[in-house]
Amino acid sequence: MSITVRWVLAQPELSLRLRGGADGLDREIEFAITTELPEPFPWLSGGELLLTTGLRLPQDPEECTEYLRGLLDCGVAAVGFGIGLSHAEIPEGLVAASDELGLPLLEVPLPTPFAAVTKRVMSRLAEQQYEASLRASQAQPRMTRAVIQGGARATVRELATATNSVALLLDRRGQLLECHPGSVPDSVTAEVLTLLASASEAVSSGVAQARSGESMTVQRIGVGKNLHGYLAVVSPKPLGPVDQILLGHANSLLALDFEKPVRLRAAQNQLNSQALGLLLSEDIDLKPVRAQLAPAADGRGAIRALVAVCGSPADAEAVAGVVEAAMNEAGRPLFLQRVDTRVTVLLRGTDDVEFAHGLVDDIGDRARRSSRLGLSGAQPVERFVDAIDQAQLAASAAESGATPLEFSALTGSALLSFDSTREVLRAVADTMITPLADHDRRQGTELVESLRAFLEANGHWESAASVLGVHRHTLRSRVSKIEALLGCRLDVARVRAELLLAVIAHESL
C-alpha cells in the first residue's frame, strides 16, 4: 500500500508546501518516519516520508546535496522539513539540492506537528489496506462462481478486472488460450514466453519487466507433476500483496478446473481395466470391484445400506432421482441401484436416520406414501451384502411414508433374520401372497399393496385408503377381491396376523 507525495500535499489540514523536487511528486510513500540523525541511511528501507527539523543538518550546500543523495539512494520518497525550531526557513542549499535530485522537499509549518503528518499518512495507508482486503474478499467469490459457471475464460476475465491488469492463460506449450481484456500484441506474448523459457521448471512463478516498462508476473498452473499451463498478468506496476493473493486464487481455481477431466479419465480407466480383468479371468475375483466401494465408507471403513421399497417402478425412479440429487449436493459419491420397485443406496457407517431421511425429503406425496425405507446397521465395507440384506429386511417391516426404520429397531420381524424360520415363511408367503401377486401382474391391480395397507391400519378403512390414495369404497372392493382369491375373511384377527407376516415375508424374501 502506498500514497503519492502529490496526495500528501493536497491535504489541506496539514498546510504543507512544496519547496523543491517537483519532478518527484508521483513518488510513492509507504510510511512516515521522524529522525534527526545526520546519517540515518542504515535504518531506512525505502518509501519513507522522512520528517526532520534539520537539527543536525549540514550547512554546506555540497554536504546538503550528499545528505539528500544518500536519502534518495535509500529509496526515501520525500523529505518533510519542519520550520520554526532549529531553522526559521529551509536552507537554500537544501532546496537547490532537492531540485537537482528530483527528491520532493516539503515545508512543514510550525503549527503542524509531525505527529499529525504521520497520523494522516498512516491512516490513509490503513484505509488502503482495508479497501484492498475488501476488494479481495469480494473478488475471490466472484472468481469461484466464474470458474463454475464459465470455466477458464470467465476466471481470466475476473482476474483481469480484479487486478486492473491484462491476464493471459497459456497452455503448457505456450499457446495463448484466453486473454482479457481484448487481445494483446504478439510482442507481449513473446516476452511472456521468454520469461517462461528463462525460468527453471522447479520455479512456480516469475516476475520480469517488459520492454514497455510494465511488470509481467507468470505462474505455473499444475498439481504435482501435472503441468496444465501458465497464468500471466501484465500490469502497469508490480503486483501488490492483495493482487498476488488474487492471482494465486485464480491459479488454484484453474488448476482444479483442469484437474477435473484428468480425474474423470483416471477413474474411467480404472473401471475399464477392472472390467477387462473380470472378463479375462477364469476364476472371477471380485476384490477389484469391492475396492470400488471404498469411497462410500466412513473413516473406519464402515458403510450402511438404505433400501426403499416403492409402490411402483415410477415411484422408485422418483426416489432414485431425489437421492442422486441429494447425494450430489452433499458432495458424496453415489452408489445406487434401482431394480423394479426397489432402490438400494450405500451410505457411510456414520450416517444416521436423520441423514437417510433427508435424502428422500423432496420426493412427491404419492411416492412418499407408497415407499417404505429401511436402514441397516454399520458394517465393514466388504460385508456390504449383509448391510443390504439388513436394510431390505427393515424396509419390509417399515410403515409406508414413515422415516427409515433401522434394522436394530426391528420388532415383529425378527423371525425373518433366522434361516430356520425363513424357509417356513417363504412357503407361507408363496401359498398366501403369490396368487395375489400373480393377479396384480396379469390384471394390473394393486392387491398386495392394498392388503398390506389394510393390515397395517388394523382394518381401519379410512387410514388404509389414505395411505393408498384411493377412496374407501375402492379399498373395500379390493379387499373383497382378496378374500375371494384367498378364500378367507379379513375380519378374523388371526387371519390378518398370518397374512401380514406373509406379506412381510413375501416382500423380504
Coordinates of C-alpha atoms in Angstrom, one line a residue:
M1 CA 0.0 0.0 0.0
S2 CA 1.3 3.5 -0.8
I3 CA 0.3 7.1 -1.4
T4 CA 1.9 9.7 -3.6
V5 CA 3.7 12.9 -2.5
R6 CA 1.1 14.8 -4.5
W7 CA -1.7 13.3 -2.3
V8 CA 0.1 14.4 0.9
L9 CA 0.5 17.9 -0.4
A10 CA -3.2 18.0 -1.2
Q11 CA -4.3 17.5 2.4
P12 CA -5.5 21.0 3.5
E13 CA -5.4 20.3 7.2
L14 CA -1.6 19.7 7.1
S15 CA -0.8 23.1 5.3
L16 CA 2.3 21.6 3.6
R17 CA 4.1 23.5 0.9
L18 CA 6.4 22.1 -1.8
R19 CA 9.8 23.9 -1.8
G20 CA 11.7 21.7 -4.2
G21 CA 11.9 18.4 -6.2
A22 CA 8.7 19.0 -8.2
D23 CA 9.8 16.2 -10.6
G24 CA 9.2 13.6 -7.8
L25 CA 5.6 14.4 -6.9
D26 CA 4.4 11.0 -8.0
R27 CA 6.9 9.1 -5.8
E28 CA 5.1 6.7 -3.6
I29 CA 5.1 6.9 0.2
E30 CA 4.7 3.7 2.2
F31 CA 5.1 5.2 5.7
A32 CA 6.3 8.2 7.6
I33 CA 9.3 8.5 10.0
T34 CA 10.8 11.2 12.1
T35 CA 14.6 11.4 12.6
E36 CA 17.3 14.0 13.4
L37 CA 20.2 11.7 12.6
P38 CA 22.8 13.2 10.3
E39 CA 23.2 9.9 8.6
P40 CA 20.1 7.8 9.0
F41 CA 20.8 5.7 5.9
P42 CA 21.4 2.3 7.6
W43 CA 17.9 2.4 9.2
L44 CA 16.0 3.2 6.0
S45 CA 14.3 0.7 3.8
G46 CA 12.7 2.9 1.1
G47 CA 9.3 4.5 0.6
E48 CA 9.6 6.8 3.7
L49 CA 8.3 10.3 4.1
L50 CA 11.2 11.4 6.3
L51 CA 10.4 14.2 8.7
T52 CA 13.1 16.4 10.3
T53 CA 13.7 19.8 11.8
G54 CA 17.3 19.9 10.5
L55 CA 18.7 20.0 14.0
R56 CA 21.9 18.3 12.9
L57 CA 21.7 19.1 9.2
P58 CA 25.0 20.1 7.5
Q59 CA 25.2 23.8 6.4
D60 CA 27.5 23.4 3.4
P61 CA 25.5 23.2 0.1
E62 CA 27.6 20.3 -1.1
E63 CA 27.0 18.4 2.1
C64 CA 23.3 19.1 1.8
T65 CA 23.3 17.6 -1.6
E66 CA 25.2 14.5 -0.3
Y67 CA 22.7 14.2 2.5
L68 CA 19.7 14.2 0.1
R69 CA 21.5 11.9 -2.3
G70 CA 22.0 9.4 0.4
L71 CA 18.3 9.6 1.2
L72 CA 17.4 9.2 -2.5
D73 CA 19.7 6.2 -2.8
C74 CA 17.9 4.6 0.2
G75 CA 14.6 5.0 -1.6
V76 CA 13.2 7.8 0.5
A77 CA 10.1 9.1 -1.2
A78 CA 10.1 12.7 0.2
V79 CA 11.6 14.9 2.9
G80 CA 9.4 17.0 5.2
F81 CA 11.3 19.9 6.8
G82 CA 9.8 21.5 9.9
I83 CA 10.5 25.2 10.2
G84 CA 10.3 27.5 13.2
L85 CA 12.5 25.5 15.5
S86 CA 16.1 25.0 14.6
H87 CA 15.6 26.8 11.3
A88 CA 13.3 29.7 10.5
E89 CA 13.1 28.5 6.9
I90 CA 14.5 25.7 4.8
P91 CA 18.1 26.4 3.9
E92 CA 18.5 27.4 0.2
G93 CA 21.2 24.8 -0.3
L94 CA 18.8 22.0 0.6
V95 CA 16.1 23.4 -1.7
A96 CA 18.6 23.6 -4.6
A97 CA 19.7 20.0 -3.9
S98 CA 16.2 18.7 -3.9
D99 CA 15.5 20.3 -7.3
E100 CA 18.7 18.9 -8.6
L101 CA 18.0 15.4 -7.5
G102 CA 14.2 15.4 -8.0
L103 CA 13.5 14.5 -4.4
P104 CA 10.5 16.3 -3.1
L105 CA 11.1 18.7 -0.2
L106 CA 8.0 19.7 1.8
E107 CA 7.9 22.6 4.2
V108 CA 6.1 21.7 7.4
P109 CA 4.8 24.9 9.2
L110 CA 5.3 25.2 13.0
P111 CA 1.6 24.8 13.8
T112 CA 1.6 21.4 12.1
P113 CA 3.0 18.7 14.4
F114 CA 5.0 15.8 12.8
A115 CA 2.6 13.5 14.6
A116 CA -0.3 15.0 12.6
V117 CA 1.5 14.3 9.3
T118 CA 2.4 10.8 10.4
K119 CA -1.2 10.1 11.6
R120 CA -2.7 11.3 8.3
V121 CA -0.3 9.3 6.2
M122 CA -0.7 6.1 8.2
S123 CA -4.5 6.4 8.4
R124 CA -4.7 6.6 4.6
L125 CA -2.4 3.6 4.3
A126 CA -4.6 1.7 6.7
E127 CA -7.7 2.7 4.7
Q128 CA -6.0 1.4 1.6
Q129 CA -5.2 -1.9 3.3
Y130 CA -8.8 -2.3 4.3
E131 CA -10.0 -1.4 0.9
A132 CA -7.6 -3.9 -0.7
S133 CA -8.8 -6.7 1.7
L134 CA -12.4 -5.8 1.0
R135 CA -11.6 -6.0 -2.7
A136 CA -10.0 -9.4 -2.3
S137 CA -12.9 -10.7 -0.2
Q138 CA -15.3 -9.6 -3.0
A139 CA -13.2 -10.8 -5.9
Q140 CA -12.5 -14.3 -4.6
P141 CA -16.2 -15.4 -4.5
R142 CA -16.7 -13.9 -8.0
M143 CA -13.8 -15.9 -9.3
T144 CA -15.1 -19.1 -7.7
R145 CA -18.6 -18.5 -9.3
A146 CA -16.9 -17.7 -12.6
V147 CA -14.9 -21.0 -12.8
I148 CA -18.1 -22.9 -12.0
Q149 CA -20.4 -21.0 -14.5
G150 CA -18.0 -20.0 -17.2
G151 CA -14.8 -22.0 -16.8
A152 CA -11.3 -20.8 -17.6
R153 CA -12.4 -17.8 -19.8
A154 CA -14.6 -16.3 -17.0
T155 CA -11.9 -16.8 -14.4
V156 CA -9.3 -15.0 -16.5
R157 CA -11.8 -12.2 -17.0
E158 CA -12.5 -11.8 -13.3
L159 CA -8.7 -11.9 -12.5
A160 CA -8.0 -9.1 -15.0
T161 CA -10.9 -7.0 -13.6
A162 CA -9.9 -7.5 -10.0
T163 CA -6.2 -6.6 -10.6
N164 CA -6.8 -3.9 -13.2
S165 CA -4.4 -5.6 -15.5
V166 CA -4.1 -7.8 -18.6
A167 CA -4.5 -11.5 -17.8
L168 CA -3.3 -14.3 -20.1
L169 CA -3.8 -18.0 -20.0
L170 CA -1.4 -20.2 -21.9
D171 CA -1.3 -24.0 -22.4
R172 CA 1.7 -26.0 -21.4
R173 CA 3.2 -25.5 -24.9
G174 CA 2.9 -21.7 -24.5
Q175 CA 0.0 -21.3 -26.9
L176 CA -2.4 -18.5 -25.9
L177 CA -5.8 -19.8 -24.8
E178 CA -7.5 -16.9 -23.2
C179 CA -6.8 -13.2 -22.8
H180 CA -8.6 -10.3 -21.1
P181 CA -9.3 -7.5 -21.8
G182 CA -9.4 -7.9 -25.6
S183 CA -6.2 -9.1 -27.3
V184 CA -2.6 -8.3 -26.7
P185 CA 0.2 -7.7 -29.2
D186 CA 2.3 -10.7 -30.2
S187 CA 5.3 -8.9 -28.7
V188 CA 3.7 -9.2 -25.2
T189 CA 3.1 -12.9 -25.7
A190 CA 6.6 -13.4 -26.9
E191 CA 8.0 -11.6 -23.8
V192 CA 5.9 -13.9 -21.6
L193 CA 7.2 -16.9 -23.4
T194 CA 10.8 -15.6 -23.0
L195 CA 10.2 -15.2 -19.2
L196 CA 8.9 -18.8 -19.1
A197 CA 11.9 -20.1 -21.0
S198 CA 14.3 -18.4 -18.6
A199 CA 12.6 -19.8 -15.5
S200 CA 13.5 -23.1 -14.1
E201 CA 10.9 -25.9 -14.1
A202 CA 11.2 -26.1 -10.4
V203 CA 10.2 -22.4 -10.0
S204 CA 6.4 -22.0 -9.9
S205 CA 6.4 -18.3 -10.8
G206 CA 8.5 -15.5 -12.3
V207 CA 8.5 -11.7 -12.4
A208 CA 10.1 -9.5 -15.1
Q209 CA 9.8 -6.1 -16.7
A210 CA 8.5 -5.8 -20.2
R211 CA 10.2 -3.6 -22.8
S212 CA 7.2 -1.3 -22.5
G213 CA 8.1 -0.8 -18.8
E214 CA 5.2 -2.8 -17.5
S215 CA 5.5 -5.6 -15.0
M216 CA 5.0 -9.2 -16.0
T217 CA 4.1 -11.9 -13.5
V218 CA 3.8 -15.6 -14.6
Q219 CA 2.7 -18.6 -12.6
R220 CA 2.8 -22.2 -13.4
I221 CA -0.6 -24.0 -13.3
G222 CA -0.3 -27.5 -12.2
V223 CA -0.9 -30.1 -9.5
G224 CA 2.1 -32.2 -8.5
K225 CA 3.9 -33.2 -11.7
N226 CA 0.9 -32.4 -13.9
L227 CA 1.5 -29.2 -15.8
H228 CA -1.6 -27.7 -17.3
G229 CA -0.4 -24.3 -18.5
Y230 CA 0.6 -20.9 -17.3
L231 CA -1.2 -17.8 -16.0
A232 CA 0.3 -14.4 -16.7
V233 CA -0.6 -10.9 -15.6
V234 CA 0.8 -7.8 -17.3
S235 CA 0.3 -4.7 -15.1
P236 CA 1.5 -1.1 -15.0
K237 CA 3.5 -1.8 -11.8
P238 CA 4.5 -4.9 -9.8
L239 CA 1.5 -6.7 -8.2
G240 CA 0.9 -5.8 -4.6
P241 CA 0.3 -8.4 -1.8
V242 CA -3.5 -8.4 -2.4
D243 CA -3.1 -8.8 -6.2
Q244 CA -0.7 -11.6 -5.6
I245 CA -3.3 -13.4 -3.4
L246 CA -5.9 -12.9 -6.2
L247 CA -3.5 -14.3 -8.7
G248 CA -2.8 -17.3 -6.6
H249 CA -6.6 -17.9 -6.0
A250 CA -7.2 -17.8 -9.8
N251 CA -4.3 -20.2 -10.3
S252 CA -5.8 -22.6 -7.8
L253 CA -9.2 -22.5 -9.4
L254 CA -7.8 -23.0 -12.9
A255 CA -5.7 -25.9 -11.6
L256 CA -8.9 -27.6 -10.1
D257 CA -10.8 -26.9 -13.3
F258 CA -8.1 -28.5 -15.4
E259 CA -7.8 -31.4 -13.0
K260 CA -11.5 -32.4 -13.3
P261 CA -11.2 -34.2 -16.7
V262 CA -7.9 -35.7 -15.6
R263 CA -9.5 -37.3 -12.6
L264 CA -12.5 -38.4 -14.6
R265 CA -10.3 -40.1 -17.2
A266 CA -8.3 -41.8 -14.4
A267 CA -11.5 -43.1 -12.8
Q268 CA -12.9 -44.3 -16.1
N269 CA -9.6 -46.0 -17.0
Q270 CA -9.6 -47.8 -13.6
L271 CA -13.1 -49.1 -14.2
N272 CA -12.3 -50.1 -17.8
S273 CA -9.2 -52.1 -16.5
Q274 CA -11.2 -53.8 -13.8
A275 CA -14.0 -54.8 -16.3
L276 CA -11.4 -56.2 -18.7
G277 CA -9.8 -58.1 -15.8
L278 CA -13.1 -59.7 -14.8
L279 CA -13.9 -60.7 -18.4
L280 CA -10.5 -62.3 -18.9
S281 CA -10.4 -64.0 -15.5
E282 CA -11.3 -67.7 -15.4
D283 CA -11.8 -67.6 -11.7
I284 CA -13.7 -64.4 -11.1
D285 CA -12.1 -62.3 -8.4
L286 CA -14.4 -59.6 -7.1
K287 CA -11.8 -57.9 -5.0
P288 CA -11.2 -55.1 -7.5
V289 CA -14.9 -54.5 -7.7
R290 CA -15.3 -54.4 -4.0
A291 CA -12.4 -51.9 -3.8
Q292 CA -14.6 -49.5 -5.9
L293 CA -17.0 -49.3 -2.9
A294 CA -14.3 -47.8 -0.6
P295 CA -15.3 -44.2 -1.2
A296 CA -18.7 -45.0 0.2
A297 CA -17.3 -45.9 3.6
D298 CA -16.5 -43.6 6.5
G299 CA -13.1 -43.1 8.1
R300 CA -13.3 -46.5 9.8
G301 CA -14.2 -48.3 6.6
A302 CA -17.8 -48.9 7.6
I303 CA -20.9 -48.5 5.5
R304 CA -24.7 -48.6 5.9
A305 CA -27.3 -49.5 3.3
L306 CA -30.6 -47.7 2.7
V307 CA -33.3 -49.6 0.9
A308 CA -36.5 -48.0 -0.4
V309 CA -39.4 -50.4 -1.4
C310 CA -41.8 -48.4 -3.5
G311 CA -45.3 -48.9 -4.8
S312 CA -44.4 -48.8 -8.5
P313 CA -41.4 -48.6 -10.8
A314 CA -42.3 -44.9 -11.4
D315 CA -42.2 -44.2 -7.7
A316 CA -38.8 -46.0 -7.4
E317 CA -37.5 -43.9 -10.3
A318 CA -38.6 -40.7 -8.5
V319 CA -36.9 -41.8 -5.2
A320 CA -33.7 -42.7 -7.1
G321 CA -33.6 -39.2 -8.8
V322 CA -34.2 -37.4 -5.5
V323 CA -31.5 -39.4 -3.7
E324 CA -29.0 -38.8 -6.5
A325 CA -29.6 -35.1 -6.4
A326 CA -29.2 -35.0 -2.6
M327 CA -26.0 -37.0 -2.6
N328 CA -24.6 -34.7 -5.3
E329 CA -25.5 -31.7 -3.2
A330 CA -23.8 -33.2 -0.2
G331 CA -20.6 -33.9 -2.3
R332 CA -20.9 -37.6 -1.8
P333 CA -20.1 -40.3 -4.3
L334 CA -23.2 -42.2 -5.4
F335 CA -23.6 -45.9 -5.1
L336 CA -27.2 -46.6 -6.1
Q337 CA -29.1 -49.5 -7.7
R338 CA -32.7 -49.4 -8.9
V339 CA -34.4 -52.7 -9.7
D340 CA -38.1 -52.6 -10.5
T341 CA -39.7 -51.1 -7.3
R342 CA -36.6 -51.3 -5.1
V343 CA -33.9 -48.7 -4.6
T344 CA -30.6 -49.5 -2.8
V345 CA -28.1 -46.9 -1.7
L346 CA -24.8 -47.2 0.2
L347 CA -24.1 -44.6 2.9
R348 CA -21.3 -44.0 5.3
G349 CA -21.3 -46.0 8.6
T350 CA -21.6 -42.8 10.5
D351 CA -24.8 -41.6 8.6
D352 CA -27.9 -41.8 10.9
V353 CA -31.6 -42.0 10.3
E354 CA -31.9 -38.2 10.0
F355 CA -29.4 -38.1 7.2
A356 CA -31.1 -41.0 5.4
H357 CA -34.5 -39.4 5.8
G358 CA -33.0 -36.1 4.4
L359 CA -32.0 -37.9 1.2
V360 CA -35.7 -38.6 0.3
D361 CA -37.2 -35.4 1.8
D362 CA -38.0 -33.9 -1.6
I363 CA -40.0 -36.8 -3.1
G364 CA -43.6 -36.2 -4.0
D365 CA -46.5 -37.2 -1.8
R366 CA -47.5 -40.2 -3.9
A367 CA -44.1 -41.7 -3.9
R368 CA -43.7 -40.9 -0.2
R369 CA -47.0 -42.6 0.7
S370 CA -46.0 -45.8 -1.2
S371 CA -42.4 -46.1 -0.1
R372 CA -41.0 -48.0 2.9
L373 CA -37.5 -47.3 4.0
G374 CA -35.0 -49.5 5.8
L375 CA -31.6 -48.6 7.1
S376 CA -29.0 -51.2 8.0
G377 CA -26.5 -51.2 10.9
A378 CA -22.9 -50.2 10.2
Q379 CA -20.9 -53.0 8.5
P380 CA -17.4 -53.3 7.2
V381 CA -17.4 -52.3 3.5
E382 CA -16.5 -55.9 2.5
R383 CA -19.8 -57.0 4.1
F384 CA -21.9 -54.7 2.0
V385 CA -24.2 -57.6 1.1
D386 CA -25.1 -58.2 4.7
A387 CA -25.8 -54.5 5.1
I388 CA -28.2 -54.6 2.1
D389 CA -29.9 -57.7 3.5
Q390 CA -30.5 -55.9 6.8
A391 CA -31.8 -52.8 5.1
Q392 CA -34.2 -54.9 2.9
L393 CA -35.5 -56.7 6.0
A394 CA -36.0 -53.4 7.8
A395 CA -37.8 -51.9 4.8
S396 CA -40.1 -54.8 4.6
A397 CA -41.2 -54.2 8.2
A398 CA -41.3 -50.3 7.9
E399 CA -44.5 -48.3 7.6
S400 CA -45.3 -46.6 4.3
G401 CA -44.4 -42.9 4.2
A402 CA -42.6 -43.1 7.6
T403 CA -39.0 -42.3 8.4
P404 CA -36.5 -45.0 7.7
L405 CA -36.7 -48.0 10.1
E406 CA -33.3 -49.1 11.4
F407 CA -32.5 -52.8 11.4
S408 CA -31.6 -52.6 15.1
A409 CA -35.1 -51.3 15.9
L410 CA -36.9 -54.2 14.2
T411 CA -39.8 -55.5 16.2
G412 CA -42.2 -58.2 15.0
S413 CA -40.0 -59.2 12.1
A414 CA -37.1 -60.9 13.9
L415 CA -38.3 -64.3 12.6
L416 CA -37.0 -63.3 9.1
S417 CA -33.5 -63.0 10.5
F418 CA -33.1 -66.7 11.1
D419 CA -32.5 -69.4 8.4
S420 CA -34.6 -71.9 10.3
T421 CA -37.8 -69.8 10.1
R422 CA -37.1 -68.1 6.8
E423 CA -37.9 -71.2 4.7
V424 CA -41.2 -71.7 6.5
L425 CA -42.1 -68.1 6.0
R426 CA -41.2 -68.4 2.3
A427 CA -43.7 -71.3 2.0
V428 CA -46.4 -69.4 3.8
A429 CA -45.8 -66.4 1.5
D430 CA -45.9 -68.5 -1.6
T431 CA -49.2 -70.0 -0.6
M432 CA -50.9 -66.9 0.6
I433 CA -49.5 -64.0 -1.4
T434 CA -48.3 -65.4 -4.7
P435 CA -51.9 -65.7 -6.0
L436 CA -52.4 -62.0 -5.3
A437 CA -49.1 -61.1 -6.9
D438 CA -49.9 -63.1 -10.0
H439 CA -53.3 -61.4 -10.3
D440 CA -51.6 -58.0 -10.0
R441 CA -49.2 -58.8 -12.8
R442 CA -51.9 -60.2 -15.1
Q443 CA -54.6 -57.6 -14.4
G444 CA -52.5 -54.5 -13.4
T445 CA -54.2 -54.4 -10.0
E446 CA -52.7 -53.4 -6.6
L447 CA -54.0 -56.2 -4.4
V448 CA -50.8 -56.9 -2.5
E449 CA -50.1 -53.2 -1.7
S450 CA -53.8 -52.8 -0.7
L451 CA -53.7 -55.8 1.6
R452 CA -50.6 -54.6 3.4
A453 CA -52.1 -51.1 3.8
F454 CA -55.3 -52.6 5.2
L455 CA -53.5 -54.9 7.6
E456 CA -51.1 -52.2 8.9
A457 CA -54.0 -49.9 9.5
N458 CA -55.5 -52.7 11.7
G459 CA -58.6 -52.9 9.4
H460 CA -59.3 -49.2 9.6
W461 CA -60.7 -48.3 6.2
E462 CA -60.1 -44.6 6.2
S463 CA -56.5 -44.8 7.3
A464 CA -55.6 -47.5 4.8
A465 CA -57.4 -45.7 1.9
S466 CA -55.5 -42.5 2.8
V467 CA -52.1 -44.4 2.6
L468 CA -53.1 -45.8 -0.8
G469 CA -54.5 -42.6 -2.1
V470 CA -57.8 -44.1 -3.0
H471 CA -61.4 -43.9 -1.9
R472 CA -62.5 -46.3 0.9
H473 CA -65.1 -47.8 -1.4
T474 CA -62.3 -48.7 -3.9
L475 CA -60.4 -50.3 -1.0
R476 CA -63.5 -52.3 0.1
S477 CA -63.8 -53.6 -3.4
R478 CA -60.1 -54.7 -3.5
V479 CA -60.4 -56.4 -0.1
S480 CA -63.5 -58.3 -1.3
K481 CA -61.4 -59.5 -4.3
I482 CA -58.6 -60.6 -2.0
E483 CA -60.9 -62.6 0.3
A484 CA -62.4 -64.3 -2.8
L485 CA -58.9 -65.2 -4.2
L486 CA -57.6 -66.5 -0.9
G487 CA -60.8 -68.0 0.4
C488 CA -60.6 -66.3 3.8
R489 CA -62.2 -63.5 5.8
L490 CA -60.1 -60.5 6.9
D491 CA -62.4 -59.6 9.9
V492 CA -60.7 -62.5 11.7
A493 CA -57.7 -61.3 13.8
R494 CA -55.6 -64.5 13.4
V495 CA -56.1 -64.4 9.6
R496 CA -55.0 -60.8 9.5
A497 CA -51.9 -61.6 11.6
E498 CA -50.9 -64.5 9.4
L499 CA -51.4 -62.5 6.2
L500 CA -49.4 -59.6 7.5
L501 CA -46.5 -61.9 8.3
A502 CA -46.9 -63.5 4.9
V503 CA -46.8 -60.1 3.1
I504 CA -43.7 -59.1 5.0
A505 CA -42.0 -62.4 4.2
H506 CA -43.0 -62.2 0.5
E507 CA -41.5 -58.7 0.1
S508 CA -38.4 -59.5 2.1
L509 CA -37.6 -62.9 0.6

